[in-house]
Short mmCIF file of C-alpha atoms and ligand atoms in Angstrom, two decimals:
data_model
loop_
_atom_site.label_atom_id
_atom_site.label_comp_id
_atom_site.label_asym_id
_atom_site.label_seq_id
_atom_site.Cartn_x
_atom_site.Cartn_y
_atom_site.Cartn_z
CA MET A 23 141.50 87.86 131.26
CA VAL A 24 138.94 85.36 132.52
CA ALA A 25 139.44 84.77 136.27
CA ASN A 26 136.75 82.20 136.97
CA PRO A 27 135.15 81.09 133.72
CA PRO A 28 131.66 79.64 134.13
CA HIS A 29 130.22 77.10 131.69
CA VAL A 30 127.01 78.18 130.00
CA VAL A 31 124.44 75.70 128.64
CA ILE A 32 122.16 77.20 125.99
CA ILE A 33 118.92 75.53 124.89
CA GLY A 34 118.08 76.38 121.26
CA ALA A 35 120.33 77.14 118.28
CA GLY A 36 118.17 79.99 116.99
CA THR A 37 119.05 83.63 116.43
CA GLY A 38 119.57 84.62 120.06
CA GLY A 39 121.13 81.39 121.35
CA LEU A 40 123.79 81.22 118.65
CA CYS A 41 124.66 84.92 118.93
CA LEU A 42 125.17 84.47 122.68
CA ALA A 43 127.30 81.36 122.08
CA GLN A 44 129.49 83.31 119.63
CA GLY A 45 129.98 86.12 122.13
CA LEU A 46 130.83 83.78 125.01
CA ARG A 47 133.28 81.80 122.94
CA ARG A 48 134.93 85.01 121.78
CA ALA A 49 135.37 85.92 125.46
CA GLY A 50 136.90 82.52 126.26
CA ILE A 51 133.88 81.33 128.25
CA GLY A 52 132.81 77.69 127.96
CA VAL A 53 129.54 77.17 126.14
CA SER A 54 127.44 74.36 124.70
CA VAL A 55 124.27 74.73 122.62
CA HIS A 56 121.58 72.04 122.39
CA GLU A 57 119.10 72.12 119.51
CA ARG A 58 116.12 69.86 118.87
CA HIS A 59 116.45 69.94 115.07
CA ALA A 60 118.31 66.95 113.71
CA THR A 61 120.75 68.83 111.43
CA ARG A 62 122.02 72.36 110.78
CA ALA A 63 119.82 72.65 107.68
CA ASP A 64 116.53 71.57 109.32
CA GLY A 65 113.73 73.84 110.41
CA LEU A 66 111.43 76.44 108.99
CA LEU A 67 114.18 78.80 108.12
CA GLY A 68 113.65 79.87 104.53
CA TYR A 69 112.16 83.25 105.25
CA ARG A 70 113.37 86.79 105.53
CA VAL A 71 114.19 88.49 108.75
CA GLY A 72 114.94 92.22 108.83
CA ILE A 73 117.99 93.10 110.90
CA GLY A 74 118.18 96.76 111.87
CA PRO A 75 120.84 98.71 113.76
CA THR A 76 120.00 97.03 117.12
CA GLY A 77 120.58 93.55 115.71
CA SER A 78 123.67 94.51 113.69
CA ARG A 79 125.24 96.20 116.71
CA ALA A 80 124.73 93.06 118.82
CA LEU A 81 126.16 90.86 116.08
CA ARG A 82 129.19 93.10 115.69
CA GLU A 83 129.76 92.90 119.43
CA CYS A 84 129.46 89.10 119.64
CA LEU A 85 130.93 87.75 116.39
CA PRO A 86 134.62 87.59 115.50
CA PRO A 87 135.28 90.51 113.07
CA GLU A 88 135.68 88.29 109.99
CA LEU A 89 132.40 86.51 110.76
CA PHE A 90 130.62 89.85 111.07
CA ASP A 91 131.95 90.68 107.59
CA ILE A 92 130.58 87.35 106.36
CA PHE A 93 127.22 88.22 107.90
CA ALA A 94 127.23 91.51 105.98
CA VAL A 95 128.21 89.83 102.69
CA THR A 96 125.55 87.12 103.01
CA CYS A 97 122.67 89.57 103.49
CA ALA A 98 120.33 90.06 100.55
CA ARG A 99 120.52 93.37 98.70
CA GLY A 100 119.24 96.00 101.16
CA PRO A 101 115.75 97.46 100.69
CA ARG A 102 115.78 100.97 99.16
CA TYR A 103 112.16 101.89 99.82
CA PHE A 104 109.44 101.25 102.36
CA ASN A 105 106.27 101.09 100.29
CA VAL A 106 102.58 100.84 101.01
CA VAL A 107 100.45 99.61 98.10
CA THR A 108 96.81 98.67 97.62
CA GLU A 109 95.66 95.19 96.68
CA ARG A 110 95.44 96.53 93.10
CA LEU A 111 99.15 97.41 93.30
CA ARG A 112 98.48 101.15 93.37
CA GLN A 113 101.15 103.00 95.32
CA THR A 114 99.77 104.63 98.47
CA ALA A 115 103.17 105.68 99.82
CA SER A 116 106.87 105.16 99.17
CA PHE A 117 109.58 106.25 101.61
CA PRO A 118 113.20 106.16 100.41
CA LEU A 119 115.32 104.33 103.01
CA ARG A 120 118.89 105.28 103.87
CA PRO A 121 121.71 103.89 101.75
CA ASP A 122 123.95 101.32 103.48
CA THR A 123 126.47 103.78 104.84
CA ASP A 124 128.13 101.89 107.66
CA ASP A 125 128.38 98.49 109.27
CA VAL A 126 125.49 98.77 111.67
CA GLY A 127 123.29 101.68 110.53
CA ALA A 128 121.58 99.89 107.62
CA GLU A 129 118.35 97.95 107.40
CA ARG A 130 119.41 94.47 106.28
CA SER A 131 117.39 91.68 104.68
CA VAL A 132 118.59 88.31 105.87
CA ALA A 133 117.44 84.78 105.09
CA ARG A 134 116.92 82.86 108.32
CA MET A 135 118.73 79.80 106.98
CA THR A 136 121.72 81.89 105.92
CA LEU A 137 121.85 83.67 109.28
CA ARG A 138 121.83 80.32 111.06
CA GLN A 139 124.73 79.08 108.89
CA VAL A 140 126.68 82.28 109.63
CA LEU A 141 126.06 81.97 113.35
CA LEU A 142 127.08 78.29 113.38
CA THR A 143 130.43 79.08 111.77
CA GLY A 144 133.23 78.24 114.17
CA LEU A 145 130.80 76.80 116.74
CA GLU A 146 130.46 73.38 115.13
CA ASP A 147 132.11 71.66 118.10
CA ALA A 148 129.88 73.47 120.62
CA VAL A 149 126.47 72.76 119.07
CA GLU A 150 124.67 69.45 119.50
CA PHE A 151 121.73 68.73 117.19
CA ASP A 152 118.92 66.28 117.81
CA LYS A 153 118.78 67.23 121.49
CA THR A 154 115.26 68.02 122.63
CA PHE A 155 115.34 69.62 126.08
CA THR A 156 112.79 68.16 128.50
CA HIS A 157 113.56 69.59 131.97
CA TYR A 158 116.33 70.87 134.24
CA GLU A 159 117.53 70.46 137.83
CA GLN A 160 119.20 73.20 139.87
CA ARG A 161 121.67 71.80 142.39
CA ASP A 162 122.79 73.12 145.78
CA ASP A 163 126.39 73.33 144.51
CA GLY A 164 125.29 76.05 142.09
CA THR A 165 125.30 73.90 138.95
CA VAL A 166 122.33 73.26 136.72
CA THR A 167 121.69 70.17 134.60
CA ALA A 168 119.60 70.08 131.41
CA HIS A 169 117.94 66.78 130.49
CA PHE A 170 117.17 65.76 126.92
CA ALA A 171 114.59 63.43 125.40
CA ASP A 172 117.27 60.87 124.45
CA GLY A 173 118.26 60.46 128.13
CA THR A 174 121.48 62.50 127.91
CA THR A 175 122.27 65.57 130.04
CA ALA A 176 124.43 68.70 130.00
CA THR A 177 125.63 70.46 133.13
CA GLY A 178 126.86 74.02 133.58
CA ASP A 179 126.82 77.05 135.87
CA LEU A 180 124.10 78.85 133.92
CA LEU A 181 121.22 77.52 131.80
CA VAL A 182 119.92 79.92 129.14
CA ALA A 183 116.51 79.37 127.58
CA ALA A 184 116.86 80.43 123.95
CA ASP A 185 114.26 77.89 122.85
CA GLY A 186 111.72 80.28 121.34
CA THR A 187 108.00 80.93 121.78
CA HIS A 188 107.07 77.48 123.09
CA SER A 189 110.05 77.35 125.46
CA ALA A 190 110.08 74.21 127.60
CA VAL A 191 112.56 75.90 129.96
CA ARG A 192 110.10 78.76 130.55
CA ARG A 193 107.26 76.29 131.20
CA GLN A 194 109.27 74.85 134.11
CA TYR A 195 110.94 78.05 135.36
CA LEU A 196 108.11 80.57 135.00
CA PRO A 197 104.96 78.42 134.73
CA HIS A 198 102.79 81.52 135.29
CA ALA A 199 104.17 83.31 132.19
CA VAL A 200 101.46 83.76 129.55
CA ILE A 201 101.95 83.27 125.81
CA ARG A 202 98.80 83.83 123.82
CA ASP A 203 97.40 83.77 120.36
CA ALA A 204 97.43 87.28 118.83
CA GLY A 205 94.42 86.36 116.68
CA THR A 206 96.05 86.61 113.25
CA ILE A 207 97.40 83.96 110.90
CA ASN A 208 100.07 84.34 108.21
CA ILE A 209 100.58 82.28 105.10
CA ALA A 210 104.20 82.62 104.02
CA THR A 211 105.35 81.61 100.53
CA ARG A 212 108.48 81.94 98.43
CA ILE A 213 108.52 82.52 94.70
CA PRO A 214 111.72 81.81 92.76
CA LEU A 215 113.08 85.14 91.46
CA THR A 216 113.29 85.06 87.66
CA GLU A 217 113.17 87.80 85.04
CA HIS A 218 109.48 87.04 84.65
CA THR A 219 108.51 87.06 88.35
CA ARG A 220 110.50 90.26 88.88
CA SER A 221 108.67 91.88 85.95
CA LEU A 222 105.38 91.32 87.80
CA LEU A 223 106.43 93.89 90.43
CA PRO A 224 106.55 97.69 90.05
CA GLU A 225 110.17 98.90 90.26
CA ARG A 226 109.92 100.39 93.75
CA VAL A 227 108.28 97.22 95.05
CA ALA A 228 111.06 95.13 93.50
CA GLN A 229 113.56 97.30 95.36
CA GLY A 230 111.85 97.65 98.71
CA ILE A 231 109.85 96.36 101.61
CA SER A 232 106.23 96.59 100.54
CA LEU A 233 103.12 96.35 102.68
CA VAL A 234 99.89 95.50 100.87
CA PHE A 235 96.87 97.06 102.57
CA GLY A 236 94.07 95.01 101.03
CA ALA A 237 90.42 95.98 100.99
CA GLY A 238 88.43 93.40 102.95
CA GLY A 239 91.00 93.01 105.69
CA THR A 240 93.66 90.86 104.01
CA MET A 241 97.16 92.25 104.29
CA GLY A 242 100.44 91.28 102.70
CA VAL A 243 104.14 91.98 102.66
CA LEU A 244 106.62 91.48 99.82
CA HIS A 245 110.41 91.29 99.97
CA VAL A 246 112.66 90.61 97.01
CA MET A 247 115.68 88.65 98.24
CA GLU A 248 118.72 88.82 95.94
CA PHE A 249 121.98 87.32 97.11
CA LYS A 250 125.56 87.44 95.89
CA TRP A 251 125.43 83.79 94.77
CA ASP A 252 123.53 82.15 91.93
CA ARG A 253 121.29 79.08 91.59
CA ASN A 254 124.32 76.78 91.78
CA GLY A 255 125.70 78.48 94.88
CA ASP A 256 128.54 80.09 92.87
CA VAL A 257 129.49 83.72 93.47
CA LYS A 258 127.76 85.92 90.88
CA PRO A 259 129.83 87.88 88.37
CA GLY A 260 130.31 91.52 89.37
CA VAL A 261 130.56 90.89 93.11
CA ALA A 262 133.44 92.97 94.57
CA ALA A 263 136.64 90.92 94.79
CA ALA A 264 136.96 91.14 98.59
CA ASP A 265 133.34 90.02 99.09
CA ALA A 266 133.72 87.21 96.55
CA ASP A 267 136.84 86.03 98.34
CA LEU A 268 135.07 86.00 101.73
CA LEU A 269 132.16 84.06 100.30
CA ARG A 270 134.34 81.48 98.55
CA ARG A 271 136.26 80.85 101.76
CA TRP A 272 133.13 80.60 103.92
CA PRO A 273 132.24 76.92 104.49
CA GLY A 274 128.65 77.82 105.50
CA LEU A 275 127.63 78.44 101.88
CA ARG A 276 127.82 74.69 101.25
CA HIS A 277 125.09 74.10 103.86
CA ASP A 278 122.87 76.93 102.68
CA THR A 279 120.20 76.18 100.09
CA THR A 280 118.88 79.77 100.04
CA ARG A 281 118.54 81.20 96.51
CA ASP A 282 117.13 84.45 95.05
CA ASN A 283 113.42 84.62 95.77
CA ILE A 284 110.42 86.81 96.48
CA ASN A 285 109.09 86.39 100.02
CA PHE A 286 105.35 86.91 99.94
CA ILE A 287 103.37 86.72 103.18
CA ILE A 288 99.67 87.35 103.45
CA TRP A 289 97.79 87.63 106.72
CA SER A 290 94.43 88.37 108.24
CA THR A 291 92.38 87.82 111.35
CA ALA A 292 92.20 84.13 112.29
CA ARG A 293 88.40 84.33 111.90
CA ARG A 294 88.81 84.41 108.12
CA PHE A 295 90.75 81.12 107.96
CA PRO A 296 89.34 77.57 108.02
CA ALA A 297 89.79 75.76 111.35
CA ASP A 298 92.38 73.34 109.89
CA VAL A 299 94.64 76.02 108.32
CA LEU A 300 97.61 75.19 110.55
CA ARG A 301 97.60 71.60 109.28
CA ARG A 302 97.47 72.57 105.58
CA ARG A 303 100.57 72.56 103.42
CA GLY A 304 101.63 72.77 99.77
CA ASP A 305 99.16 73.51 96.95
CA ASP A 306 96.27 73.33 99.38
CA LEU A 307 97.68 76.23 101.40
CA VAL A 308 98.60 78.24 98.30
CA ARG A 309 94.99 77.84 97.08
CA LEU A 310 93.78 79.16 100.40
CA ALA A 311 96.05 82.20 100.03
CA GLN A 312 94.65 82.68 96.52
CA ASP A 313 91.06 82.52 97.81
CA LEU A 314 91.81 85.20 100.39
CA THR A 315 93.31 87.43 97.71
CA HIS A 316 90.72 86.85 94.94
CA ASN A 317 90.26 90.63 94.49
CA TRP A 318 94.04 91.37 94.28
CA HIS A 319 95.90 92.53 91.17
CA PRO A 320 96.43 89.74 88.60
CA ASP A 321 100.24 90.14 88.92
CA LEU A 322 100.11 89.50 92.67
CA ARG A 323 97.86 86.52 92.02
CA GLU A 324 100.26 85.21 89.42
CA LEU A 325 103.08 85.48 91.95
CA LEU A 326 101.11 83.34 94.38
CA ALA A 327 100.36 80.85 91.62
CA ARG A 328 104.10 80.59 90.91
CA SER A 329 105.10 80.11 94.55
CA ASP A 330 106.98 76.99 95.49
CA PRO A 331 104.27 74.84 97.15
CA GLY A 332 106.93 73.26 99.38
CA SER A 333 107.66 76.68 100.83
CA ALA A 334 104.08 77.49 101.84
CA LEU A 335 103.74 77.72 105.60
CA PRO A 336 100.90 78.71 107.93
CA ILE A 337 102.06 80.69 110.99
CA ARG A 338 99.85 81.36 114.00
CA VAL A 339 100.96 84.71 115.37
CA SER A 340 101.65 84.75 119.11
CA THR A 341 102.31 87.38 121.72
CA SER A 342 103.14 87.35 125.43
CA GLU A 343 102.10 89.16 128.58
CA PRO A 344 104.58 91.01 130.80
CA VAL A 345 106.01 88.72 133.48
CA PRO A 346 106.54 90.36 136.88
CA ALA A 347 110.22 90.30 137.94
CA TRP A 348 111.28 87.09 139.71
CA LYS A 349 114.22 86.17 141.97
CA SER A 350 117.17 85.62 139.65
CA SER A 351 119.06 82.33 139.71
CA THR A 352 121.22 80.09 137.52
CA VAL A 353 118.48 79.85 134.90
CA THR A 354 117.60 82.74 132.61
CA LEU A 355 115.83 83.38 129.31
CA LEU A 356 116.31 85.42 126.15
CA GLY A 357 114.44 86.26 122.95
CA ASP A 358 111.07 84.71 122.17
CA ALA A 359 111.43 82.36 125.15
CA ILE A 360 110.64 85.30 127.43
CA HIS A 361 109.12 88.06 125.28
CA THR A 362 107.42 86.57 122.24
CA MET A 363 106.12 89.38 120.08
CA THR A 364 104.11 89.54 116.87
CA PRO A 365 106.09 90.30 113.69
CA GLY A 366 104.27 93.66 113.46
CA ARG A 367 107.30 95.90 114.03
CA GLY A 368 109.88 93.39 112.76
CA VAL A 369 111.97 93.51 115.93
CA GLY A 370 111.68 90.05 117.54
CA ALA A 371 115.01 88.78 116.20
CA ASN A 372 116.66 92.16 116.79
CA THR A 373 115.54 92.05 120.41
CA ALA A 374 116.76 88.45 120.82
CA LEU A 375 120.18 89.60 119.50
CA ARG A 376 120.17 92.57 121.84
CA ASP A 377 119.43 90.24 124.77
CA ALA A 378 122.28 87.97 123.70
CA ALA A 379 124.82 90.82 123.61
CA LEU A 380 123.64 92.19 126.96
CA LEU A 381 123.70 88.80 128.69
CA CYS A 382 127.12 88.09 127.21
CA ARG A 383 128.46 91.37 128.63
CA GLN A 384 127.08 90.47 132.06
CA VAL A 385 128.48 86.92 132.06
CA ARG A 386 131.88 88.36 131.08
CA LEU A 387 131.78 90.63 134.14
CA ALA A 388 131.00 87.61 136.33
CA ALA A 389 133.77 85.61 134.67
CA ALA A 390 136.20 88.45 135.40
CA GLY A 391 135.21 88.28 139.08
CA GLU A 392 133.48 91.68 139.12
CA LYS A 393 130.16 90.26 140.31
CA THR A 394 128.60 86.91 141.04
CA LEU A 395 126.99 85.01 138.20
CA VAL A 396 123.55 85.35 139.79
CA GLN A 397 124.06 89.12 140.17
CA ALA A 398 125.06 89.27 136.48
CA VAL A 399 121.85 87.43 135.58
CA ALA A 400 119.82 89.80 137.81
CA ASP A 401 121.36 92.87 136.13
CA TYR A 402 120.65 91.41 132.69
CA GLU A 403 117.02 90.62 133.58
CA ALA A 404 116.44 94.06 135.16
CA ALA A 405 117.45 95.72 131.87
CA MET A 406 115.93 93.18 129.45
CA LEU A 407 112.38 92.89 130.85
CA PRO A 408 111.38 96.57 130.36
CA TYR A 409 112.65 96.94 126.77
CA GLY A 410 111.54 93.40 125.82
CA PHE A 411 107.94 93.87 126.91
CA ALA A 412 107.80 97.42 125.51
CA ARG A 413 108.55 95.85 122.09
CA VAL A 414 105.88 93.18 122.71
CA HIS A 415 103.32 95.94 123.35
CA ASP A 416 104.23 98.04 120.29
CA SER A 417 104.33 95.00 118.05
CA LEU A 418 100.80 93.97 118.99
CA HIS A 419 99.08 97.33 119.19
CA ARG A 420 100.65 99.37 116.42
CA SER A 421 100.76 97.08 113.44
CA GLY A 422 97.56 95.21 112.55
CA THR A 423 98.90 91.91 113.87
CA SER A 424 96.21 91.68 116.55
CA GLY A 425 93.09 89.86 115.37
CA ASP A 426 91.05 92.47 117.30
CA ASP A 427 92.43 95.34 115.22
CA ARG A 428 89.70 97.60 113.83
CA ILE A 429 90.96 96.92 110.33
CA TYR A 430 89.46 93.39 110.45
CA ARG A 431 85.99 94.48 111.60
CA PRO A 432 83.05 94.70 109.21
CA VAL A 433 82.11 98.30 108.16
CA ILE A 434 84.48 100.07 110.58
CA GLY A 435 87.33 98.09 108.99
CA ARG A 436 86.81 99.97 105.70
CA LEU A 437 87.09 103.30 107.49
CA ALA A 438 90.19 102.10 109.36
CA LEU A 439 91.75 101.03 106.06
CA LEU A 440 90.99 104.39 104.45
CA GLY A 441 92.41 106.12 107.53
CA ALA A 442 95.63 104.07 107.40
CA ARG A 443 96.07 104.65 103.66
CA GLY A 444 95.40 108.37 104.16
CA TYR A 445 97.99 108.55 106.95
CA PHE A 446 100.70 106.86 104.86
CA GLY A 447 99.78 108.82 101.72
CA ILE A 448 100.00 112.23 103.41
CA THR A 449 103.08 111.32 105.46
CA SER A 450 104.99 110.25 102.36
CA ARG A 451 104.08 113.38 100.39
CA VAL A 452 104.87 116.09 102.97
CA PRO A 453 108.69 116.37 103.13
CA ARG A 454 108.83 117.19 106.86
CA LEU A 455 106.53 114.27 107.77
CA ARG A 456 108.36 111.96 105.38
CA ARG A 457 111.73 112.77 107.00
CA LYS A 458 110.29 112.22 110.47
CA PHE A 459 108.77 108.88 109.42
CA VAL A 460 112.13 107.62 108.13
CA ASP A 461 114.00 108.99 111.17
CA ASP A 462 111.51 107.26 113.49
CA PHE A 463 111.84 104.00 111.54
CA TYR A 464 115.61 103.94 112.17
CA THR A 465 115.42 105.28 115.71
CA TYR A 466 112.98 102.56 116.70
CA ARG A 467 115.13 99.86 115.11
CA GLY A 468 118.31 101.25 116.64
CA GLU A 469 117.23 102.43 120.04
CA GLU A 470 119.29 101.29 122.99
CA ASP A 471 117.40 102.86 125.88
C1 LIG B 510 106.45 85.83 109.91
C2 LIG B 510 107.51 86.38 110.84
C3 LIG B 510 108.35 87.40 110.41
C4 LIG B 510 109.31 87.94 111.28
N1 LIG B 510 110.11 88.96 110.83
C5 LIG B 510 111.01 89.49 111.68
C6 LIG B 510 111.84 90.58 111.24
O1 LIG B 510 111.77 91.03 110.10
N2 LIG B 510 112.74 91.11 112.14
C7 LIG B 510 112.85 90.63 113.41
O2 LIG B 510 113.66 91.16 114.18
N3 LIG B 510 112.08 89.60 113.84
C8 LIG B 510 111.17 89.01 113.01
N4 LIG B 510 110.41 87.99 113.45
C9 LIG B 510 110.59 87.46 114.82
C10 LIG B 510 111.79 86.54 114.91
O3 LIG B 510 111.68 85.50 113.98
C11 LIG B 510 111.92 85.94 116.30
O4 LIG B 510 111.65 86.91 117.28
C12 LIG B 510 113.32 85.40 116.53
O5 LIG B 510 113.59 84.34 115.63
C13 LIG B 510 113.49 84.91 117.97
O6 LIG B 510 114.76 84.35 118.13
P1 LIG B 510 115.01 83.32 119.29
O7 LIG B 510 116.47 83.00 119.25
O8 LIG B 510 114.44 83.81 120.56
O9 LIG B 510 114.17 82.04 118.90
P2 LIG B 510 114.26 81.14 117.60
O10 LIG B 510 115.05 81.78 116.53
O11 LIG B 510 112.85 80.71 117.34
O12 LIG B 510 115.10 79.87 118.10
C14 LIG B 510 114.62 78.94 119.02
C15 LIG B 510 115.37 77.63 118.79
O13 LIG B 510 115.11 76.74 119.87
C16 LIG B 510 114.89 75.44 119.36
N5 LIG B 510 114.09 74.70 120.33
C17 LIG B 510 112.78 74.87 120.65
N6 LIG B 510 112.40 74.00 121.60
C18 LIG B 510 113.50 73.26 121.92
C19 LIG B 510 113.74 72.19 122.83
N7 LIG B 510 112.78 71.71 123.64
N8 LIG B 510 114.99 71.66 122.89
C20 LIG B 510 116.01 72.12 122.10
N9 LIG B 510 115.81 73.14 121.18
C21 LIG B 510 114.57 73.71 121.11
C22 LIG B 510 114.17 75.70 118.04
O14 LIG B 510 114.23 74.59 117.16
C23 LIG B 510 114.94 76.92 117.52
O15 LIG B 510 116.06 76.56 116.74
C24 LIG B 510 109.43 87.43 112.60
C25 LIG B 510 108.61 86.38 113.03
C26 LIG B 510 107.64 85.87 112.17
C27 LIG B 510 106.73 84.77 112.67
#
C-alpha cells in the first residue's frame, strides 16, 4: 500500500534507468523517463552484454513476472565455456560453465537492443524520446525540475541520473567527480552468423565466451549470439511451445532488429591506434582492426573481413575515480553516471541493475511512509558507493583494460603475456584450481555484499 507516492523523474532510458522505472511502476509509484535518442530503436545497442546472477536477480525483483520470463526467452543461447585462446586460435584454457539451472543463477548473453526492447515493454506511456537533459533546479518545496534542450521540463520529487558515463546530471550535481580515459580502445564488430562463419570457429569457441590473448599486445573477445528467432524475426522451429508462445505475443520483437551474429571485439592500448580512430567508421575501421591483427589466424581474419561494416564501432574505454560521500538530496545517480567502469570484468550493466533494484526498494520504503525520501536516497547511496567503486577498481586493475597494463609494454609485455597464458593454462588443467576459478567467476558475478 503506497501511503505517499512520490513522482520520480529518470534521465536516460538505458539499462539501469529502465529497470528502475519498471520496479517503480510495479510498486505503483509515478515515474517518467526522458531519453535523448529519438526513437526506441536508436543508439549503439547492437552488442552483447553479459548478465550474471546480480543482474538477473535485480531484473526479477523489478520486472513483472511475465516480463522477466520474456527477458529469459530473449537471451541468446547461454555460453557453455569460458575459453582463452592465442591469436593463432590455439586453446590455452577452457573452463566449462554451469548449465542454466535456475532463473537467476546462469550467465546470460543478451543483445543490448533486445534488452532495451524488453525493458521498454509496458512503459511506453512513461518514456519520452528525443529529450536531451540540459540542467535541473531543486526547489524549496522539495520538488526538482529537469530541463530539456527543446525547452520542455519535467518535475518530480526525485531526479535520478541514469544518463551514463557522460552524465549531464552528474556534471551539475557533482562537478568534482572524475571520469577518465582508461587508456585502451576497442573496435567492436558484428559478423552475421552463417554455417560458413560458424565453421571458422573451433567448437568450444562457438559455444563459449572466448578471450584472445594476442602476441604483440592486441586482445580480443568473441561471443556467438544465437537467438530463438530467425532472419525474418519468426520463431525458429524447435523452440519449446511455451517460449514460442511468449515470443509471439511479445510486441517488442517487432522493434528489435537483432539477428544471430558473432560479436568480435578487439582492443589494445590507445597508443597503438591512430589519433583519429574515434572518428573512423565502416570499412575504414574494419581495415584498422585487420591491421592490428595481421599476425592472427586466417580464420579470425576472415571473420573480420566478413563483418558488417555498418556495425564497426570504436569505443574509448573510460573509468571513474571514487567520489567522497556527499550530502544526499532529491537528486541521485545510478550506473555509469556515478561509477563508470571498464568492461574488464563485465559487470557495469549488472551493477547498474543492482543499483536500480536497491534504489527502488528504498523509494518504496519512503512511499510507504517508513522514512523520508531524502533518507531513502541517503541509505541507497551509503550502500551503492562502496560496492560500485569496488567494481570500478577491479575492472580497471584486474583485466588488461588499463592502457598502463604491463601486457602492452615492449619486452615486459611478452613476459606478462606468457605469465597470463601460463596462469590460465595451469588453472584450467588442475581440477581443484579449475573448480575454484569457476566458483569465483559466479561468486563475483552474484555477490551481494
Ligand atoms: C565494450 C563494452 C562491453 C561491455 N560488456 C558488459 C558486460 O558484458 N556486462 C556488463 O554488466 N556490463 C558491460 N558493459 C558495461 C555496460 O554497458 C554499462 O555499464 C551499462 O550499460 C550502464 O548502464 P547505465 O544504465 O548506467 O547507462 P546506459 O545503458 O549507457 O544508459 C544511459 C542512457 O542515457 C541516455 N542519455 C545520455 N545523456 C543523456 C541526456 N543528456 N539526456 C537524456 N538521455 C541521456 C543515453 O542515450 C542512454 O540511453 C560493457 C561496456 C562496454 C563499453
